[in-house]
Coordinates of N, CA and C in Angstrom, one line a residue:
M1 N 5.1 1.0 -39.6 CA 6.5 0.3 -38.0 C 5.5 -0.6 -38.1
P2 N 6.1 -1.9 -37.8 CA 6.0 -3.2 -37.1 C 6.3 -2.8 -35.9
E3 N 5.4 -3.2 -34.9 CA 5.4 -3.6 -33.4 C 6.4 -4.4 -32.8
T4 N 7.4 -4.1 -31.7 CA 8.0 -4.9 -30.9 C 8.2 -6.5 -31.2
G5 N 7.4 -6.3 -30.6 CA 6.8 -7.7 -30.4 C 6.9 -8.6 -31.5
A6 N 6.4 -8.2 -32.7 CA 6.0 -8.6 -33.7 C 7.8 -9.1 -34.4
W7 N 8.2 -8.3 -34.6 CA 10.4 -8.1 -34.7 C 10.5 -8.6 -33.8
S8 N 10.7 -9.2 -32.7 CA 11.4 -10.0 -32.0 C 11.2 -11.5 -32.6
W9 N 10.5 -11.8 -32.9 CA 9.3 -12.8 -32.9 C 9.8 -13.3 -34.7
A10 N 10.0 -12.3 -35.6 CA 10.6 -12.2 -36.8 C 11.7 -13.0 -36.6
L11 N 12.8 -12.0 -35.8 CA 14.1 -12.0 -35.4 C 14.3 -13.5 -35.1
L12 N 13.6 -13.9 -34.3 CA 14.1 -15.3 -33.5 C 13.7 -15.8 -34.5
G13 N 12.8 -16.2 -35.4 CA 12.5 -17.3 -36.5 C 13.5 -17.4 -37.4
M14 N 14.1 -16.1 -37.8 CA 15.1 -16.3 -38.3 C 16.4 -17.0 -38.2
L15 N 16.6 -16.3 -36.6 CA 17.5 -17.0 -35.8 C 17.8 -18.4 -35.8
I16 N 16.6 -19.1 -35.5 CA 16.3 -20.3 -35.7 C 16.5 -21.3 -37.3
L17 N 16.1 -20.7 -38.4 CA 16.5 -20.7 -39.5 C 18.3 -21.4 -39.9
L18 N 18.8 -19.7 -39.6 CA 20.5 -19.7 -39.6 C 21.0 -20.9 -38.6
G19 N 20.1 -21.2 -37.4 CA 20.8 -22.0 -36.7 C 21.0 -23.5 -37.4
I20 N 19.5 -23.7 -38.0 CA 19.9 -25.0 -38.6 C 20.1 -25.1 -39.6
L21 N 20.8 -24.0 -40.2 CA 21.6 -24.2 -41.9 C 22.9 -24.4 -41.2
G22 N 23.2 -23.7 -40.4 CA 24.5 -23.3 -39.8 C 25.2 -24.7 -38.8
G23 N 24.3 -25.8 -38.7 CA 24.3 -27.2 -37.7 C 24.5 -27.9 -39.4
A24 N 24.3 -27.9 -40.3 CA 23.4 -28.7 -41.6 C 24.8 -27.9 -41.9
G25 N 25.4 -27.3 -42.3 CA 27.0 -27.0 -43.0 C 28.2 -28.0 -42.1
A26 N 27.8 -27.8 -40.8 CA 28.6 -28.5 -39.8 C 29.1 -29.1 -39.9
I27 N 27.8 -30.1 -39.8 CA 28.0 -31.5 -39.9 C 28.6 -32.2 -41.6
L28 N 27.9 -31.3 -42.5 CA 28.1 -31.7 -43.7 C 29.9 -31.8 -43.9
A29 N 30.2 -30.8 -43.4 CA 31.7 -30.2 -43.4 C 32.3 -31.5 -42.5
W30 N 32.1 -32.0 -41.1 CA 32.6 -32.9 -40.8 C 33.2 -34.0 -41.2
R31 N 31.6 -34.7 -42.1 CA 31.1 -35.8 -42.6 C 31.8 -35.5 -43.5
M32 N 32.4 -35.0 -44.4 CA 33.0 -34.7 -45.3 C 34.9 -35.0 -45.5
A33 N 34.9 -34.2 -44.0 CA 36.6 -34.3 -43.5 C 36.8 -35.9 -43.4
I34 N 35.8 -36.7 -43.2 CA 36.4 -37.9 -42.3 C 36.1 -38.8 -43.7
G35 N 35.5 -38.5 -44.5 CA 35.1 -39.3 -45.6 C 35.8 -39.0 -47.1
E36 N 35.6 -37.7 -47.2 CA 36.6 -36.7 -48.3 C 37.6 -36.2 -48.7
P37 N 38.8 -36.6 -47.5 CA 40.1 -35.9 -46.9 C 40.7 -34.7 -47.9
E38 N 40.3 -35.6 -49.4 CA 41.0 -34.9 -50.6 C 40.0 -33.3 -51.3
R39 N 38.6 -33.4 -50.5 CA 38.3 -32.5 -51.1 C 38.2 -31.2 -49.8
E40 N 39.5 -31.2 -49.7 CA 39.3 -30.0 -48.6 C 38.9 -28.5 -48.5
P41 N 39.6 -28.5 -49.6 CA 38.6 -26.7 -50.0 C 37.3 -26.4 -49.9
R42 N 36.8 -27.4 -50.5 CA 35.3 -27.1 -50.1 C 34.6 -27.4 -48.7
I43 N 35.4 -28.5 -47.8 CA 35.0 -28.4 -46.4 C 35.5 -27.5 -45.5
E44 N 36.6 -26.6 -46.1 CA 36.7 -25.7 -45.2 C 35.5 -24.2 -45.8
V45 N 35.2 -24.2 -46.5 CA 34.1 -23.4 -46.8 C 33.0 -23.3 -46.4
L46 N 32.5 -24.7 -46.1 CA 31.6 -24.9 -45.5 C 31.2 -25.1 -44.0
A47 N 32.8 -25.6 -43.8 CA 33.3 -25.2 -42.0 C 33.2 -23.6 -41.8
G48 N 33.7 -23.3 -42.1 CA 33.3 -20.9 -42.6 C 32.2 -21.0 -42.2
I49 N 31.3 -21.6 -43.7 CA 29.6 -21.0 -43.4 C 29.1 -21.1 -42.0
G50 N 29.4 -22.8 -41.6 CA 28.7 -22.8 -40.4 C 29.4 -22.2 -39.4
G51 N 30.5 -22.2 -38.7 CA 31.0 -21.2 -38.1 C 30.4 -20.0 -37.9
G52 N 30.5 -19.5 -39.0 CA 29.6 -17.7 -39.1 C 28.5 -17.9 -39.0
L53 N 28.0 -19.0 -39.6 CA 26.0 -19.0 -38.8 C 25.9 -19.3 -37.3
V54 N 26.7 -19.8 -37.1 CA 26.6 -20.2 -35.2 C 26.9 -19.0 -34.5
T55 N 28.4 -17.9 -35.1 CA 28.6 -16.9 -34.1 C 27.6 -15.8 -34.4
G56 N 27.2 -15.6 -35.9 CA 26.1 -14.9 -36.4 C 24.9 -15.1 -35.3
I57 N 24.2 -16.5 -35.1 CA 23.1 -16.5 -34.4 C 23.6 -16.2 -32.7
A58 N 24.6 -16.7 -32.7 CA 25.2 -16.0 -30.5 C 25.1 -14.2 -30.5
V59 N 25.1 -13.5 -31.8 CA 25.4 -12.6 -31.8 C 23.4 -11.8 -31.8
G60 N 23.1 -12.3 -32.7 CA 21.2 -11.8 -32.7 C 20.6 -12.5 -32.0
V61 N 20.7 -13.9 -30.6 CA 20.2 -14.2 -29.5 C 20.5 -13.0 -28.7
S62 N 21.9 -12.6 -28.7 CA 22.5 -11.6 -27.8 C 21.6 -10.2 -27.9
A63 N 21.6 -10.2 -29.0 CA 20.7 -7.8 -29.6 C 19.2 -9.0 -29.2
L64 N 18.6 -9.5 -29.3 CA 17.4 -10.2 -28.9 C 16.8 -10.0 -27.5
F65 N 17.7 -11.1 -26.8 CA 17.6 -10.6 -25.3 C 18.1 -8.7 -25.0
L66 N 19.0 -8.2 -25.2 CA 18.7 -7.1 -25.1 C 17.9 -5.9 -25.5
E67 N 17.1 -6.5 -26.3 CA 16.5 -5.9 -27.0 C 15.0 -5.4 -26.2
Q68 N 14.7 -7.1 -25.7 CA 13.7 -7.1 -24.9 C 13.9 -6.4 -23.1
T69 N 15.4 -7.3 -22.8 CA 15.6 -6.3 -21.5 C 15.2 -5.0 -21.3
L70 N 15.7 -4.3 -22.1 CA 16.0 -2.6 -22.6 C 14.2 -2.1 -22.5
G71 N 13.5 -3.0 -23.1 CA 12.0 -2.8 -24.0 C 11.4 -3.0 -22.6
E72 N 11.8 -3.9 -21.4 CA 11.0 -3.9 -20.0 C 11.4 -3.2 -18.9
A73 N 12.8 -2.6 -19.3 CA 13.2 -1.2 -18.6 C 12.5 0.0 -18.2
Q74 N 12.5 -0.2 -20.4 CA 11.3 1.0 -20.2 C 10.0 1.2 -19.7
K75 N 9.3 0.5 -19.9 CA 8.1 -0.3 -19.7 C 7.9 0.1 -18.0
Y76 N 9.2 -0.3 -17.1 CA 8.9 0.1 -16.3 C 9.1 1.1 -15.5
A77 N 10.6 1.9 -16.0 CA 10.6 3.3 -16.0 C 9.6 4.2 -15.9
A78 N 8.5 4.0 -17.4 CA 7.5 4.8 -17.3 C 6.3 4.6 -16.3
W79 N 6.4 3.0 -15.9 CA 5.4 2.9 -14.8 C 6.0 3.7 -13.6
R80 N 6.9 3.6 -13.2 CA 6.8 4.5 -11.9 C 7.0 6.0 -12.2
A81 N 7.5 6.7 -13.3 CA 7.1 8.2 -13.4 C 5.6 8.5 -13.7
N82 N 4.8 7.6 -14.5 CA 3.6 7.9 -14.1 C 3.1 7.7 -12.4
I83 N 3.4 6.8 -11.8 CA 3.2 6.9 -10.2 C 3.3 7.8 -9.7
E84 N 4.7 8.2 -9.9 CA 5.2 9.7 -9.0 C 4.2 10.8 -9.6
I85 N 4.0 11.2 -10.6 CA 3.1 12.1 -11.2 C 2.0 12.3 -10.1
A86 N 1.4 11.1 -10.6 CA 0.0 10.9 -10.1 C -1.0 11.1 -8.3
A87 N -1.8 12.1 -8.7 CA -2.3 12.6 -7.3 C -3.6 11.3 -6.6
A88 N -3.6 10.6 -7.5 CA -4.7 9.5 -6.9 C -4.7 8.8 -7.6
I89 N -4.5 7.4 -7.4 CA -4.5 6.3 -7.7 C -5.8 5.2 -6.8
P90 N -6.9 5.1 -7.0 CA -7.4 3.9 -6.4 C -7.3 3.0 -6.7
G91 N -7.7 2.0 -5.5 CA -6.9 0.7 -5.5 C -5.6 0.1 -6.6
F92 N -4.9 1.0 -6.2 CA -3.5 0.4 -6.7 C -2.5 -0.7 -5.9
T93 N -2.3 -1.2 -7.2 CA -0.9 -2.4 -6.7 C -0.1 -3.0 -7.5
P94 N 0.7 -2.9 -7.1 CA 2.2 -2.7 -7.6 C 2.7 -4.5 -8.4
G95 N 1.5 -5.3 -7.6 CA 2.2 -6.5 -8.0 C 3.6 -6.8 -8.1
D96 N 4.4 -7.3 -8.7 CA 5.6 -7.6 -8.4 C 7.0 -6.6 -8.5
R97 N 6.1 -5.7 -9.1 CA 6.9 -5.2 -9.1 C 7.5 -3.9 -7.9
D98 N 9.3 -3.4 -8.0 CA 10.0 -2.5 -7.3 C 9.6 -1.5 -6.8
V99 N 8.9 -1.0 -5.4 CA 7.9 0.0 -5.1 C 9.1 1.0 -4.2
K100 N 9.8 1.0 -4.1 CA 11.7 1.1 -3.1 C 11.8 2.5 -3.9
G101 N 12.0 3.2 -2.9 CA 12.3 5.0 -3.5 C 11.1 6.1 -4.6
I102 N 10.0 5.0 -4.5 CA 8.6 6.3 -5.0 C 8.1 6.7 -3.7
N103 N 7.8 8.0 -4.0 CA 7.3 9.1 -3.1 C 6.0 9.1 -3.3
F104 N 5.2 7.9 -2.4 CA 3.9 8.6 -2.3 C 3.3 9.0 -1.5
S105 N 3.7 10.2 -0.4 CA 3.8 11.5 0.1 C 2.1 12.1 -1.0
G106 N 1.4 12.5 0.0 CA 0.1 13.0 -0.3 C -0.8 12.5 -1.4
K107 N -0.5 11.3 -1.6 CA -1.5 10.6 -3.0 C -2.5 10.1 -2.0
M108 N -4.1 10.0 -3.0 CA -4.9 9.2 -2.4 C -4.4 7.9 -3.1
L109 N -4.3 7.1 -2.1 CA -4.6 5.3 -2.5 C -5.3 4.4 -1.8
R110 N -6.2 4.9 -1.8 CA -7.9 4.4 -1.5 C -8.2 3.0 -1.7
G111 N -8.0 1.7 -0.5 CA -7.5 0.2 -1.7 C -7.2 -0.2 -2.0
A112 N -5.9 0.5 -1.7 CA -4.2 -0.2 -2.3 C -4.3 -1.1 -1.8
D113 N -3.5 -1.8 -2.7 CA -3.1 -3.4 -2.0 C -1.5 -4.0 -2.3
F114 N -1.3 -3.9 -1.0 CA 0.6 -3.8 -0.8 C 1.0 -5.0 -0.2
T115 N 0.0 -5.6 -0.5 CA 0.1 -7.1 0.1 C 1.4 -8.2 0.1
G116 N 2.2 -8.1 0.9 CA 3.9 -8.9 0.6 C 4.8 -8.2 0.4
A117 N 4.4 -6.7 -0.1 CA 5.6 -5.7 -0.7 C 6.6 -5.1 0.6
D118 N 7.8 -4.7 0.1 CA 9.0 -4.5 0.3 C 8.8 -2.8 0.4
L119 N 8.1 -2.1 1.4 CA 7.8 -0.9 1.6 C 9.0 -0.1 2.7
Q120 N 10.1 -0.6 3.0 CA 10.9 -0.2 3.6 C 11.8 1.2 3.5
G121 N 11.4 1.7 4.0 CA 11.5 3.0 4.4 C 10.8 3.8 3.3
V122 N 9.6 3.3 2.7 CA 9.0 4.0 1.4 C 8.4 5.3 2.7
R123 N 8.1 6.5 1.7 CA 7.1 7.5 2.4 C 6.0 7.8 1.8
F124 N 5.3 7.9 2.7 CA 3.7 7.9 2.9 C 3.1 9.3 3.7
R125 N 3.7 10.3 3.5 CA 3.7 11.3 4.4 C 2.0 11.7 3.7
D126 N 1.5 11.9 4.4 CA -0.2 12.4 4.5 C -0.9 12.0 3.3
A127 N -0.6 10.6 3.1 CA -1.2 9.8 1.8 C -2.3 9.7 2.6
D128 N -4.0 9.2 1.6 CA -4.9 8.5 2.0 C -5.0 7.0 2.0
L129 N -4.7 6.2 2.9 CA -4.9 5.0 2.4 C -6.1 4.1 3.1
T130 N -7.4 5.2 3.1 CA -8.3 4.4 3.9 C -8.5 2.9 3.1
G131 N -8.6 2.0 4.2 CA -9.1 0.4 3.3 C -7.7 0.2 2.6
A132 N -6.4 0.5 2.6 CA -5.5 -0.2 2.1 C -5.3 -1.3 2.5
V133 N -4.6 -2.2 1.9 CA -3.8 -4.0 2.4 C -2.5 -3.6 2.5
F134 N -1.8 -3.9 3.5 CA -0.7 -3.9 4.1 C -0.2 -5.2 4.3
D135 N -0.6 -6.3 4.3 CA -0.9 -7.9 5.0 C 0.8 -8.2 4.6
D136 N 1.7 -9.2 5.6 CA 2.7 -9.3 5.4 C 3.7 -8.3 4.8
A137 N 3.5 -7.7 4.7 CA 4.5 -5.7 4.2 C 5.4 -5.5 5.4
N138 N 6.6 -5.6 4.6 CA 8.0 -4.7 5.4 C 7.4 -3.5 5.3
M139 N 7.0 -2.3 6.4 CA 7.2 -1.2 6.0 C 8.3 -1.4 7.4
Q140 N 9.0 -1.6 8.0 CA 10.5 -0.8 8.8 C 10.6 0.3 8.0
G141 N 10.9 1.4 9.1 CA 11.5 2.1 8.9 C 10.3 3.5 8.1
A142 N 9.3 2.8 8.0 CA 7.8 4.0 6.7 C 7.5 5.0 7.2
E143 N 7.9 5.9 6.4 CA 7.2 7.3 6.6 C 5.6 7.3 6.8
L144 N 5.0 7.2 7.6 CA 3.7 7.3 7.4 C 2.9 8.5 8.6
I145 N 4.0 9.8 8.5 CA 3.2 10.9 9.8 C 2.4 11.7 8.7
G146 N 0.8 11.6 9.7 CA 0.2 12.1 9.2 C -1.1 11.5 8.1
A147 N -0.3 9.7 7.7 CA -1.3 9.0 7.3 C -2.6 8.7 7.5
N148 N -3.2 8.9 7.0 CA -4.8 8.2 7.2 C -5.2 6.5 6.9
L149 N -5.0 5.8 7.6 CA -5.0 4.3 7.9 C -6.2 3.8 8.3
Q150 N -7.3 4.3 8.5 CA -8.2 3.8 8.5 C -9.4 3.0 8.0
D151 N -9.4 1.6 8.7 CA -9.7 0.6 8.1 C -9.0 0.2 7.3
S152 N -7.5 -0.4 7.3 CA -6.7 -0.5 6.8 C -6.5 -2.3 7.2
S153 N -5.5 -3.1 6.3 CA -5.3 -4.0 6.9 C -3.6 -4.0 7.1
L154 N -3.1 -4.6 8.3 CA -1.6 -4.4 8.7 C -1.7 -6.1 9.6
Q155 N -2.6 -7.1 8.7 CA -2.6 -8.0 9.6 C -0.7 -8.6 9.1
G156 N 0.2 -9.1 10.1 CA 1.3 -9.5 9.5 C 2.3 -8.5 9.0
T157 N 2.1 -7.2 9.4 CA 2.7 -6.1 9.3 C 3.6 -5.7 10.4
D158 N 4.9 -5.9 9.0 CA 6.0 -5.6 10.1 C 6.4 -3.6 10.0
L159 N 6.3 -2.8 11.5 CA 5.8 -1.7 11.1 C 7.3 -1.1 12.4
T160 N 8.8 -1.8 12.6 CA 9.5 -1.5 13.3 C 10.1 -0.3 13.1
G161 N 10.3 0.7 13.7 CA 10.6 2.0 13.3 C 9.9 3.0 12.1
A162 N 8.6 2.4 11.8 CA 8.1 3.0 11.2 C 7.7 4.5 11.9
Q163 N 7.0 6.0 11.2 CA 7.1 7.4 12.0 C 5.7 7.3 11.3
L164 N 5.2 7.1 12.9 CA 3.5 7.1 12.7 C 2.6 8.1 13.6
E165 N 3.5 9.6 13.6 CA 3.3 10.6 14.4 C 2.1 10.9 13.5
S166 N 0.9 11.3 14.5 CA -0.4 11.9 13.6 C -1.0 11.1 12.9
A167 N -0.9 9.9 13.0 CA -1.1 8.6 11.9 C -2.6 8.5 12.3
N168 N -3.6 7.9 11.4 CA -5.1 7.5 11.8 C -5.0 6.2 11.7
L169 N -5.2 5.3 12.5 CA -5.3 3.7 12.9 C -6.8 3.5 13.0
A170 N -7.7 4.4 13.3 CA -9.1 3.9 13.7 C -9.7 3.2 12.7
G171 N -9.5 1.9 12.9 CA -10.8 0.7 12.4 C -9.6 0.0 11.8
A172 N -8.2 0.2 11.9 CA -7.7 -1.1 11.5 C -7.6 -1.9 12.3
I173 N -7.2 -2.9 11.6 CA -6.8 -4.2 12.0 C -5.3 -4.5 12.0
V174 N -4.9 -4.4 13.5 CA -3.9 -4.7 14.2 C -3.6 -5.9 14.6
N175 N -4.7 -6.5 15.3 CA -4.2 -7.4 16.4 C -4.0 -8.9 16.3
V176 N -3.0 -9.0 15.7 CA -3.0 -10.4 15.3 C -1.4 -10.0 15.2
R177 N -0.9 -11.4 15.7 CA 0.6 -11.9 16.4 C 1.6 -11.1 15.6
D178 N 1.4 -11.5 14.7 CA 2.9 -10.7 13.5 C 3.0 -9.3 13.5
T179 N 1.9 -9.0 13.2 CA 1.7 -7.0 13.4 C 2.6 -6.6 14.6
T180 N 3.5 -5.8 14.4 CA 4.3 -5.5 15.8 C 4.6 -3.7 15.5
F181 N 4.8 -2.7 16.2 CA 5.0 -1.8 16.3 C 6.2 -1.1 17.2
E182 N 7.0 -1.7 17.0 CA 7.8 -2.1 18.0 C 8.9 -1.0 17.6
H183 N 9.3 0.1 18.3 CA 9.8 1.4 18.2 C 10.0 1.6 16.9
A184 N 8.0 1.7 16.6 CA 7.4 2.7 15.4 C 7.4 4.0 16.5
H185 N 7.6 5.0 15.4 CA 7.3 6.9 16.4 C 5.9 7.1 16.2
V186 N 5.4 7.5 17.5 CA 4.1 7.8 17.7 C 4.3 8.9 18.5
D187 N 3.2 9.5 18.8 CA 2.6 11.5 19.2 C 1.1 10.9 20.1
K188 N 1.0 12.2 20.7 CA -0.6 12.0 21.1 C -1.6 12.3 20.3
Y189 N -1.4 12.7 18.9 CA -2.4 12.6 18.1 C -2.2 11.4 17.3
T190 N -1.2 10.6 17.5 CA -1.7 9.1 16.8 C -3.3 8.3 17.1
C191 N -3.8 8.4 16.2 CA -5.5 7.7 16.7 C -5.0 6.3 16.8
W192 N -5.1 5.4 17.7 CA -5.7 4.2 17.3 C -7.0 3.7 17.4
P193 N -6.8 2.0 16.9 CA -8.0 1.5 16.7 C -8.8 1.5 17.7
V194 N -10.0 1.5 18.3 CA -10.5 0.5 19.5 C -10.1 -0.8 19.9
G195 N -10.0 -0.9 21.1 CA -10.0 -2.4 21.5 C -8.2 -2.8 21.2
V196 N -7.4 -1.9 20.9 CA -5.6 -2.6 20.1 C -5.5 -2.7 21.3
D197 N -4.2 -3.7 21.1 CA -3.7 -4.6 22.1 C -2.6 -3.5 22.7
R198 N -2.7 -3.8 23.7 CA -2.3 -3.0 24.8 C -0.5 -3.4 24.6
N199 N -0.6 -4.4 24.2 CA 1.2 -4.5 24.3 C 2.4 -4.0 23.0
K200 N 1.4 -4.3 21.7 CA 1.5 -3.2 20.9 C 2.1 -1.8 20.7
V201 N 0.8 -1.1 21.7 CA 0.9 0.0 21.4 C 2.3 0.5 22.6
D202 N 2.2 -0.2 23.7 CA 3.4 -0.4 24.7 C 4.9 -0.1 23.8
A203 N 5.3 -1.3 22.5 CA 6.5 -1.1 22.3 C 6.7 -0.1 21.2
A204 N 5.7 0.6 20.9 CA 5.9 2.1 20.3 C 6.6 3.1 20.9
M205 N 7.7 3.7 20.5 CA 7.9 4.8 20.8 C 7.6 6.8 21.0
I206 N 7.7 7.1 22.4 CA 7.3 8.4 22.2 C 8.4 9.7 22.5
Y207 N 8.6 10.7 22.0 CA 9.6 11.8 22.0 C 9.0 12.5 23.5
K208 N 9.8 12.9 24.5 CA 10.1 12.9 25.5 C 10.3 14.2 25.3
D209 N 10.2 15.7 25.9 CA 10.6 16.8 25.4 C 12.1 16.8 27.0
D210 N 11.6 16.8 27.9 CA 12.7 16.7 28.8 C 13.1 16.0 29.2
A211 N 13.4 14.8 28.3 CA 14.4 13.8 28.0 C 15.1 13.8 26.5
K212 N 14.9 14.7 26.0 CA 15.3 14.8 24.8 C 15.5 13.9 23.9
R213 N 14.6 12.7 24.0 CA 15.3 11.3 23.4 C 13.2 10.5 23.1
Y214 N 13.2 9.2 22.4 CA 12.4 8.6 22.0 C 12.1 7.4 23.9
V215 N 11.2 7.7 24.2 CA 11.1 6.5 25.2 C 9.9 5.6 25.0
P216 N 9.7 4.5 25.3 CA 8.8 2.8 24.8 C 7.7 3.9 25.3
V217 N 6.7 4.0 24.7 CA 5.3 4.1 25.3 C 4.6 3.9 26.6
A218 N 5.3 2.9 27.5 CA 5.2 1.2 28.5 C 5.2 2.9 29.3
E219 N 6.6 3.7 29.1 CA 7.0 4.4 30.4 C 6.9 5.8 30.4
S220 N 6.2 6.0 29.4 CA 5.8 7.4 29.4 C 4.7 7.5 30.3
L221 N 4.6 9.1 30.7 CA 3.1 9.3 31.5 C 1.4 9.8 30.6
E222 N 1.7 9.4 29.1 CA 0.7 9.1 28.7 C 0.0 7.7 28.3
K223 N 1.0 6.6 28.8 CA 0.5 5.6 28.4 C -0.8 5.3 28.6
D224 N -1.7 6.1 29.4 CA -3.2 6.0 29.8 C -3.8 6.8 28.7
D225 N -3.1 7.4 28.3 CA -4.2 7.6 26.7 C -3.9 6.9 25.6
F226 N -3.9 5.7 26.1 CA -3.4 4.2 25.1 C -4.4 2.8 25.6
L227 N -5.0 3.2 26.1 CA -5.7 2.2 27.3 C -6.4 1.4 25.7
G228 N -6.4 0.1 25.9 CA -6.9 -0.6 24.6 C -8.6 -0.7 25.3
G229 N -9.6 -0.6 24.1 CA -11.0 0.0 24.5 C -11.3 1.2 24.4
Q230 N -10.5 1.7 24.5 CA -10.5 3.5 23.6 C -9.8 4.3 23.0
Q231 N -10.2 4.9 22.1 CA -9.8 6.4 21.9 C -9.0 7.1 22.2
P232 N -7.5 7.1 22.0 CA -7.0 8.5 22.5 C -7.3 9.6 22.0
P233 N -6.9 10.8 22.9 CA -7.0 12.0 22.4 C -6.9 12.7 20.8
G234 N -5.9 11.6 20.5 CA -5.7 11.6 18.9 C -6.5 11.9 18.1
C235 N -7.4 11.1 18.3 CA -8.8 10.6 17.2 C -9.5 11.9 17.0
D236 N -9.6 13.0 17.8 CA -10.1 14.1 18.0 C -9.8 15.0 16.9
K237 N -8.4 14.9 16.7 CA -8.3 15.5 14.9 C -8.2 15.0 14.1
W238 N -8.7 14.0 13.9 CA -9.4 13.3 12.7 C -10.9 13.3 11.9
K239 N -10.8 14.0 11.6 CA -12.4 14.4 10.9 C -12.9 13.8 9.2
H240 N -14.2 13.0 9.4 CA -14.1 12.5 7.7 C -12.7 12.3 7.6
G241 N -11.9 11.3 8.1 CA -10.7 11.5 7.1 C -9.6 12.1 6.9
K242 N -9.9 13.3 7.8 CA -8.7 14.4 7.2 C -8.1 14.9 8.8
L243 N -7.1 14.9 8.6 CA -6.6 16.0 9.9 C -6.4 17.0 10.3
V244 N -6.9 17.8 11.1 CA -7.7 18.7 11.5 C -6.1 19.3 11.9
K245 N -5.7 20.5 11.4 CA -4.3 20.9 12.1 C -5.1 22.2 12.5

């Protein structure tokens, strides 16, 4: 059985040939209509043939386009399914594929490259993202609870509203202007990199039991645990890239 690609090229070649024949028939019928009006039946036949071929080409092109579209959709669906069931995908990169809606929770994704990806609301709960690259990615509202982001690159990453409770950011690159943790949810177990920009941490939110709501870290009593140049107590909960619960 011929491959889909070979069949598509064969169909395209046939459509081109039919187009040439249909165009030639239509032109011939038009010239005869001008120069030989007495041969009307033959003109109608040629015109009908030409019109039929042109119509056939339109249908064929539509079928070819539909076949290619369905083929790409099937490949993408298979790719997503494989990602969903895989437990470990070291060096993973989505390229220009859409990953929204994929659940990466619990997966080993060391060295993954999500540069510039739209990861808004994507779930990475308890995922191993050691050394992963998220430069210029949109991670607004992403679920990163218990995720290991050690030595990851978060240059220009938008983590507005992301869930970072118990996440490990030790060694992560975060001290660049466009990296933001505004309204990101953190707790006392969130491990920040040594020397983290205090302004970035202060913009994050921590839950206050007494107030029953999230408040900026800058307004919390735990703010001294996040001083730049020191690791907060949360880092003691991480051993060899794993969260000790």
